[in-house]
JSON list of C-alpha atoms in Angstrom, two decimals:
[
{"chain": "G", "resi": 1, "resn": "MET", "atom": "CA", "xyz": [-38.48, 108.90, -11.60]},
{"chain": "G", "resi": 2, "resn": "THR", "atom": "CA", "xyz": [-38.03, 105.82, -9.43]},
{"chain": "G", "resi": 3, "resn": "THR", "atom": "CA", "xyz": [-37.48, 106.15, -5.73]},
{"chain": "G", "resi": 4, "resn": "ARG", "atom": "CA", "xyz": [-34.64, 104.43, -3.94]},
{"chain": "G", "resi": 5, "resn": "ARG", "atom": "CA", "xyz": [-35.07, 103.43, -0.30]},
{"chain": "G", "resi": 6, "resn": "ALA", "atom": "CA", "xyz": [-32.73, 101.59, 2.06]},
{"chain": "G", "resi": 7, "resn": "ILE", "atom": "CA", "xyz": [-34.11, 99.01, 4.49]},
{"chain": "G", "resi": 8, "resn": "MET", "atom": "CA", "xyz": [-32.05, 98.39, 7.62]},
{"chain": "G", "resi": 9, "resn": "SER", "atom": "CA", "xyz": [-32.29, 95.29, 9.82]},
{"chain": "G", "resi": 10, "resn": "GLY", "atom": "CA", "xyz": [-30.35, 96.58, 12.80]},
{"chain": "G", "resi": 11, "resn": "SER", "atom": "CA", "xyz": [-27.35, 94.32, 12.19]},
{"chain": "G", "resi": 12, "resn": "SER", "atom": "CA", "xyz": [-24.14, 95.92, 13.45]},
{"chain": "G", "resi": 13, "resn": "PHE", "atom": "CA", "xyz": [-22.53, 94.86, 10.16]},
{"chain": "G", "resi": 14, "resn": "GLU", "atom": "CA", "xyz": [-24.70, 97.39, 8.28]},
{"chain": "G", "resi": 15, "resn": "GLU", "atom": "CA", "xyz": [-23.25, 100.26, 10.29]},
{"chain": "G", "resi": 16, "resn": "HIS", "atom": "CA", "xyz": [-19.66, 98.98, 10.44]},
{"chain": "G", "resi": 17, "resn": "ILE", "atom": "CA", "xyz": [-19.41, 98.16, 6.74]},
{"chain": "G", "resi": 18, "resn": "GLY", "atom": "CA", "xyz": [-21.83, 100.74, 5.30]},
{"chain": "G", "resi": 19, "resn": "TYR", "atom": "CA", "xyz": [-24.60, 98.85, 3.55]},
{"chain": "G", "resi": 20, "resn": "ALA", "atom": "CA", "xyz": [-28.34, 98.20, 3.85]},
{"chain": "G", "resi": 21, "resn": "ARG", "atom": "CA", "xyz": [-30.12, 94.87, 4.38]},
{"chain": "G", "resi": 22, "resn": "ALA", "atom": "CA", "xyz": [-32.12, 95.70, 1.27]},
{"chain": "G", "resi": 23, "resn": "VAL", "atom": "CA", "xyz": [-32.56, 98.43, -1.28]},
{"chain": "G", "resi": 24, "resn": "VAL", "atom": "CA", "xyz": [-35.89, 99.16, -2.93]},
{"chain": "G", "resi": 25, "resn": "ASP", "atom": "CA", "xyz": [-35.40, 100.66, -6.39]},
{"chain": "G", "resi": 26, "resn": "GLY", "atom": "CA", "xyz": [-38.76, 101.17, -8.07]},
{"chain": "G", "resi": 27, "resn": "ASP", "atom": "CA", "xyz": [-40.41, 97.75, -8.24]},
{"chain": "G", "resi": 28, "resn": "ARG", "atom": "CA", "xyz": [-37.09, 95.95, -7.69]},
{"chain": "G", "resi": 29, "resn": "VAL", "atom": "CA", "xyz": [-35.88, 94.85, -4.27]},
{"chain": "G", "resi": 30, "resn": "HIS", "atom": "CA", "xyz": [-32.25, 93.80, -3.77]},
{"chain": "G", "resi": 31, "resn": "VAL", "atom": "CA", "xyz": [-31.60, 91.98, -0.50]},
{"chain": "G", "resi": 32, "resn": "SER", "atom": "CA", "xyz": [-27.98, 91.81, 0.64]},
{"chain": "G", "resi": 33, "resn": "GLY", "atom": "CA", "xyz": [-26.35, 88.55, 1.55]},
{"chain": "G", "resi": 34, "resn": "THR", "atom": "CA", "xyz": [-28.17, 87.53, 4.71]},
{"chain": "G", "resi": 35, "resn": "THR", "atom": "CA", "xyz": [-26.90, 85.09, 7.29]},
{"chain": "G", "resi": 36, "resn": "GLY", "atom": "CA", "xyz": [-28.57, 82.99, 9.95]},
{"chain": "G", "resi": 37, "resn": "PHE", "atom": "CA", "xyz": [-28.10, 85.45, 12.82]},
{"chain": "G", "resi": 38, "resn": "ASP", "atom": "CA", "xyz": [-31.20, 85.99, 14.91]},
{"chain": "G", "resi": 39, "resn": "TYR", "atom": "CA", "xyz": [-30.82, 89.74, 15.39]},
{"chain": "G", "resi": 40, "resn": "ALA", "atom": "CA", "xyz": [-33.42, 89.89, 18.17]},
{"chain": "G", "resi": 41, "resn": "ALA", "atom": "CA", "xyz": [-31.44, 87.45, 20.33]},
{"chain": "G", "resi": 42, "resn": "MET", "atom": "CA", "xyz": [-28.03, 88.16, 18.72]},
{"chain": "G", "resi": 43, "resn": "THR", "atom": "CA", "xyz": [-27.42, 84.42, 18.38]},
{"chain": "G", "resi": 44, "resn": "ILE", "atom": "CA", "xyz": [-26.62, 82.03, 15.56]},
{"chain": "G", "resi": 45, "resn": "SER", "atom": "CA", "xyz": [-27.29, 78.29, 15.52]},
{"chain": "G", "resi": 46, "resn": "ASP", "atom": "CA", "xyz": [-24.51, 75.78, 14.94]},
{"chain": "G", "resi": 47, "resn": "ASP", "atom": "CA", "xyz": [-26.84, 73.89, 12.56]},
{"chain": "G", "resi": 48, "resn": "VAL", "atom": "CA", "xyz": [-26.77, 74.84, 8.87]},
{"chain": "G", "resi": 49, "resn": "VAL", "atom": "CA", "xyz": [-30.44, 73.94, 8.34]},
{"chain": "G", "resi": 50, "resn": "GLU", "atom": "CA", "xyz": [-31.51, 76.16, 11.24]},
{"chain": "G", "resi": 51, "resn": "GLN", "atom": "CA", "xyz": [-29.29, 78.92, 9.84]},
{"chain": "G", "resi": 52, "resn": "ALA", "atom": "CA", "xyz": [-30.98, 78.57, 6.44]},
{"chain": "G", "resi": 53, "resn": "GLU", "atom": "CA", "xyz": [-34.39, 78.92, 8.10]},
{"chain": "G", "resi": 54, "resn": "GLN", "atom": "CA", "xyz": [-33.23, 82.04, 9.96]},
{"chain": "G", "resi": 55, "resn": "CYS", "atom": "CA", "xyz": [-31.72, 83.49, 6.76]},
{"chain": "G", "resi": 56, "resn": "LEU", "atom": "CA", "xyz": [-35.11, 83.18, 5.09]},
{"chain": "G", "resi": 57, "resn": "ARG", "atom": "CA", "xyz": [-36.91, 84.70, 8.10]},
{"chain": "G", "resi": 58, "resn": "ASN", "atom": "CA", "xyz": [-34.49, 87.66, 7.96]},
{"chain": "G", "resi": 59, "resn": "ILE", "atom": "CA", "xyz": [-34.97, 87.99, 4.20]},
{"chain": "G", "resi": 60, "resn": "GLY", "atom": "CA", "xyz": [-38.74, 87.67, 4.57]},
{"chain": "G", "resi": 61, "resn": "ALA", "atom": "CA", "xyz": [-38.75, 90.53, 7.10]},
{"chain": "G", "resi": 62, "resn": "ALA", "atom": "CA", "xyz": [-36.78, 92.77, 4.71]},
{"chain": "G", "resi": 63, "resn": "LEU", "atom": "CA", "xyz": [-39.07, 91.86, 1.82]},
{"chain": "G", "resi": 64, "resn": "ALA", "atom": "CA", "xyz": [-42.16, 92.55, 3.93]},
{"chain": "G", "resi": 65, "resn": "GLU", "atom": "CA", "xyz": [-40.84, 96.02, 4.70]},
{"chain": "G", "resi": 66, "resn": "ALA", "atom": "CA", "xyz": [-40.46, 96.48, 0.93]},
{"chain": "G", "resi": 67, "resn": "ARG", "atom": "CA", "xyz": [-44.06, 95.23, 0.41]},
{"chain": "G", "resi": 68, "resn": "CYS", "atom": "CA", "xyz": [-42.92, 91.92, -1.10]},
{"chain": "G", "resi": 69, "resn": "THR", "atom": "CA", "xyz": [-42.82, 88.27, -0.12]},
{"chain": "G", "resi": 70, "resn": "LEU", "atom": "CA", "xyz": [-40.60, 85.34, -0.95]},
{"chain": "G", "resi": 71, "resn": "ALA", "atom": "CA", "xyz": [-43.06, 84.64, -3.79]},
{"chain": "G", "resi": 72, "resn": "ASP", "atom": "CA", "xyz": [-41.69, 87.79, -5.49]},
{"chain": "G", "resi": 73, "resn": "VAL", "atom": "CA", "xyz": [-38.09, 86.50, -5.54]},
{"chain": "G", "resi": 74, "resn": "VAL", "atom": "CA", "xyz": [-36.72, 86.22, -9.08]},
{"chain": "G", "resi": 75, "resn": "ARG", "atom": "CA", "xyz": [-33.06, 85.48, -8.27]},
{"chain": "G", "resi": 76, "resn": "VAL", "atom": "CA", "xyz": [-31.38, 83.73, -5.33]},
{"chain": "G", "resi": 77, "resn": "ARG", "atom": "CA", "xyz": [-27.72, 83.12, -4.52]},
{"chain": "G", "resi": 78, "resn": "TYR", "atom": "CA", "xyz": [-26.59, 80.63, -1.89]},
{"chain": "G", "resi": 79, "resn": "LEU", "atom": "CA", "xyz": [-23.10, 81.07, -0.45]},
{"chain": "G", "resi": 80, "resn": "LEU", "atom": "CA", "xyz": [-21.60, 78.32, 1.72]},
{"chain": "G", "resi": 81, "resn": "PRO", "atom": "CA", "xyz": [-18.08, 77.64, 2.99]},
{"chain": "G", "resi": 82, "resn": "ASP", "atom": "CA", "xyz": [-18.71, 73.87, 2.85]},
{"chain": "G", "resi": 83, "resn": "ARG", "atom": "CA", "xyz": [-20.43, 72.42, -0.23]},
{"chain": "G", "resi": 84, "resn": "ASP", "atom": "CA", "xyz": [-21.52, 69.38, 1.83]},
{"chain": "G", "resi": 85, "resn": "ASP", "atom": "CA", "xyz": [-23.79, 71.68, 3.87]},
{"chain": "G", "resi": 86, "resn": "PHE", "atom": "CA", "xyz": [-25.89, 72.61, 0.83]},
{"chain": "G", "resi": 87, "resn": "GLU", "atom": "CA", "xyz": [-27.86, 69.39, 0.32]},
{"chain": "G", "resi": 88, "resn": "PRO", "atom": "CA", "xyz": [-29.19, 69.25, 3.92]},
{"chain": "G", "resi": 89, "resn": "CYS", "atom": "CA", "xyz": [-30.74, 72.71, 3.25]},
{"chain": "G", "resi": 90, "resn": "TRP", "atom": "CA", "xyz": [-32.62, 71.60, 0.13]},
{"chain": "G", "resi": 91, "resn": "PRO", "atom": "CA", "xyz": [-35.90, 70.73, 1.90]},
{"chain": "G", "resi": 92, "resn": "VAL", "atom": "CA", "xyz": [-35.98, 74.22, 3.51]},
{"chain": "G", "resi": 93, "resn": "LEU", "atom": "CA", "xyz": [-35.20, 75.91, 0.20]},
{"chain": "G", "resi": 94, "resn": "ARG", "atom": "CA", "xyz": [-37.75, 73.79, -1.68]},
{"chain": "G", "resi": 95, "resn": "ARG", "atom": "CA", "xyz": [-40.43, 74.63, 0.90]},
{"chain": "G", "resi": 96, "resn": "HIS", "atom": "CA", "xyz": [-39.87, 78.36, 0.40]},
{"chain": "G", "resi": 97, "resn": "PHE", "atom": "CA", "xyz": [-39.01, 78.47, -3.31]},
{"chain": "G", "resi": 98, "resn": "GLY", "atom": "CA", "xyz": [-40.39, 75.24, -4.83]},
{"chain": "G", "resi": 99, "resn": "ASP", "atom": "CA", "xyz": [-43.42, 76.99, -6.34]},
{"chain": "G", "resi": 100, "resn": "VAL", "atom": "CA", "xyz": [-41.58, 80.26, -6.99]},
{"chain": "G", "resi": 101, "resn": "ARG", "atom": "CA", "xyz": [-38.72, 78.77, -9.06]},
{"chain": "G", "resi": 102, "resn": "PRO", "atom": "CA", "xyz": [-36.32, 81.75, -9.00]},
{"chain": "G", "resi": 103, "resn": "ALA", "atom": "CA", "xyz": [-33.08, 81.63, -10.97]},
{"chain": "G", "resi": 104, "resn": "ALA", "atom": "CA", "xyz": [-30.49, 80.28, -8.53]},
{"chain": "G", "resi": 105, "resn": "THR", "atom": "CA", "xyz": [-26.77, 79.89, -8.01]},
{"chain": "G", "resi": 106, "resn": "MET", "atom": "CA", "xyz": [-24.77, 78.18, -5.25]},
{"chain": "G", "resi": 107, "resn": "LEU", "atom": "CA", "xyz": [-21.21, 79.30, -4.56]},
{"chain": "G", "resi": 108, "resn": "VAL", "atom": "CA", "xyz": [-18.62, 77.84, -2.23]},
{"chain": "G", "resi": 109, "resn": "CYS", "atom": "CA", "xyz": [-16.71, 80.64, -0.53]},
{"chain": "G", "resi": 110, "resn": "GLY", "atom": "CA", "xyz": [-15.52, 81.94, 2.81]},
{"chain": "G", "resi": 111, "resn": "LEU", "atom": "CA", "xyz": [-17.95, 83.98, 4.92]},
{"chain": "G", "resi": 112, "resn": "ALA", "atom": "CA", "xyz": [-17.22, 86.89, 7.27]},
{"chain": "G", "resi": 113, "resn": "ASP", "atom": "CA", "xyz": [-17.58, 84.91, 10.51]},
{"chain": "G", "resi": 114, "resn": "PRO", "atom": "CA", "xyz": [-16.57, 81.26, 11.00]},
{"chain": "G", "resi": 115, "resn": "ARG", "atom": "CA", "xyz": [-19.91, 80.57, 12.78]},
{"chain": "G", "resi": 116, "resn": "MET", "atom": "CA", "xyz": [-21.75, 81.38, 9.52]},
{"chain": "G", "resi": 117, "resn": "LYS", "atom": "CA", "xyz": [-22.53, 78.27, 7.48]},
{"chain": "G", "resi": 118, "resn": "ILE", "atom": "CA", "xyz": [-24.80, 79.79, 4.83]},
{"chain": "G", "resi": 119, "resn": "GLU", "atom": "CA", "xyz": [-25.57, 83.20, 3.42]},
{"chain": "G", "resi": 120, "resn": "ILE", "atom": "CA", "xyz": [-28.48, 83.88, 1.08]},
{"chain": "G", "resi": 121, "resn": "GLU", "atom": "CA", "xyz": [-28.93, 86.87, -1.24]},
{"chain": "G", "resi": 122, "resn": "VAL", "atom": "CA", "xyz": [-32.10, 87.54, -3.25]},
{"chain": "G", "resi": 123, "resn": "ASP", "atom": "CA", "xyz": [-33.50, 89.92, -5.82]},
{"chain": "G", "resi": 124, "resn": "ALA", "atom": "CA", "xyz": [-37.24, 90.38, -6.03]},
{"chain": "G", "resi": 125, "resn": "ARG", "atom": "CA", "xyz": [-39.71, 92.29, -8.17]},
{"chain": "G", "resi": 126, "resn": "ARG", "atom": "CA", "xyz": [-42.85, 93.55, -6.51]},
{"chain": "G", "resi": 127, "resn": "GLY", "atom": "CA", "xyz": [-45.93, 91.84, -7.83]},
{"chain": "G", "resi": 128, "resn": "SER", "atom": "CA", "xyz": [-44.06, 89.07, -9.67]},
{"chain": "G", "resi": 129, "resn": "GLY", "atom": "CA", "xyz": [-45.50, 86.56, -7.20]},
{"chain": "G", "resi": 130, "resn": "ASP", "atom": "CA", "xyz": [-48.99, 87.40, -8.49]},
{"chain": "G", "resi": 131, "resn": "ARG", "atom": "CA", "xyz": [-48.65, 84.97, -11.39]},
{"chain": "G", "resi": 132, "resn": "VAL", "atom": "CA", "xyz": [-51.70, 83.70, -13.23]}
]
């Protein structure tokens, strides 16, 4: 029997909406759409590239709590309100995922707060980053 465990980040959205930052289900880890809010300072940058970096720091923290890293990511989804903001993020994304090569999708859509310029969602499998 696999165990299911919720990982919370402390975001007020988790409580208000009723979700977890991530869910560990056996060796799978599903990380909710994560924005560029710095939850320690409760701030968000106006810059999409800085938001992308913060998204990945937030995701990395959730994965670490699930005993994973970004190297274990097998699927990533990028959600942006403005398609022109995606290309400036490529160097950040390549730095984190260039060797990992997860399956990826980019969608243009509205986000919950107009300050949000990017949201990133990932699925990981523990140990998949230990490739030979």
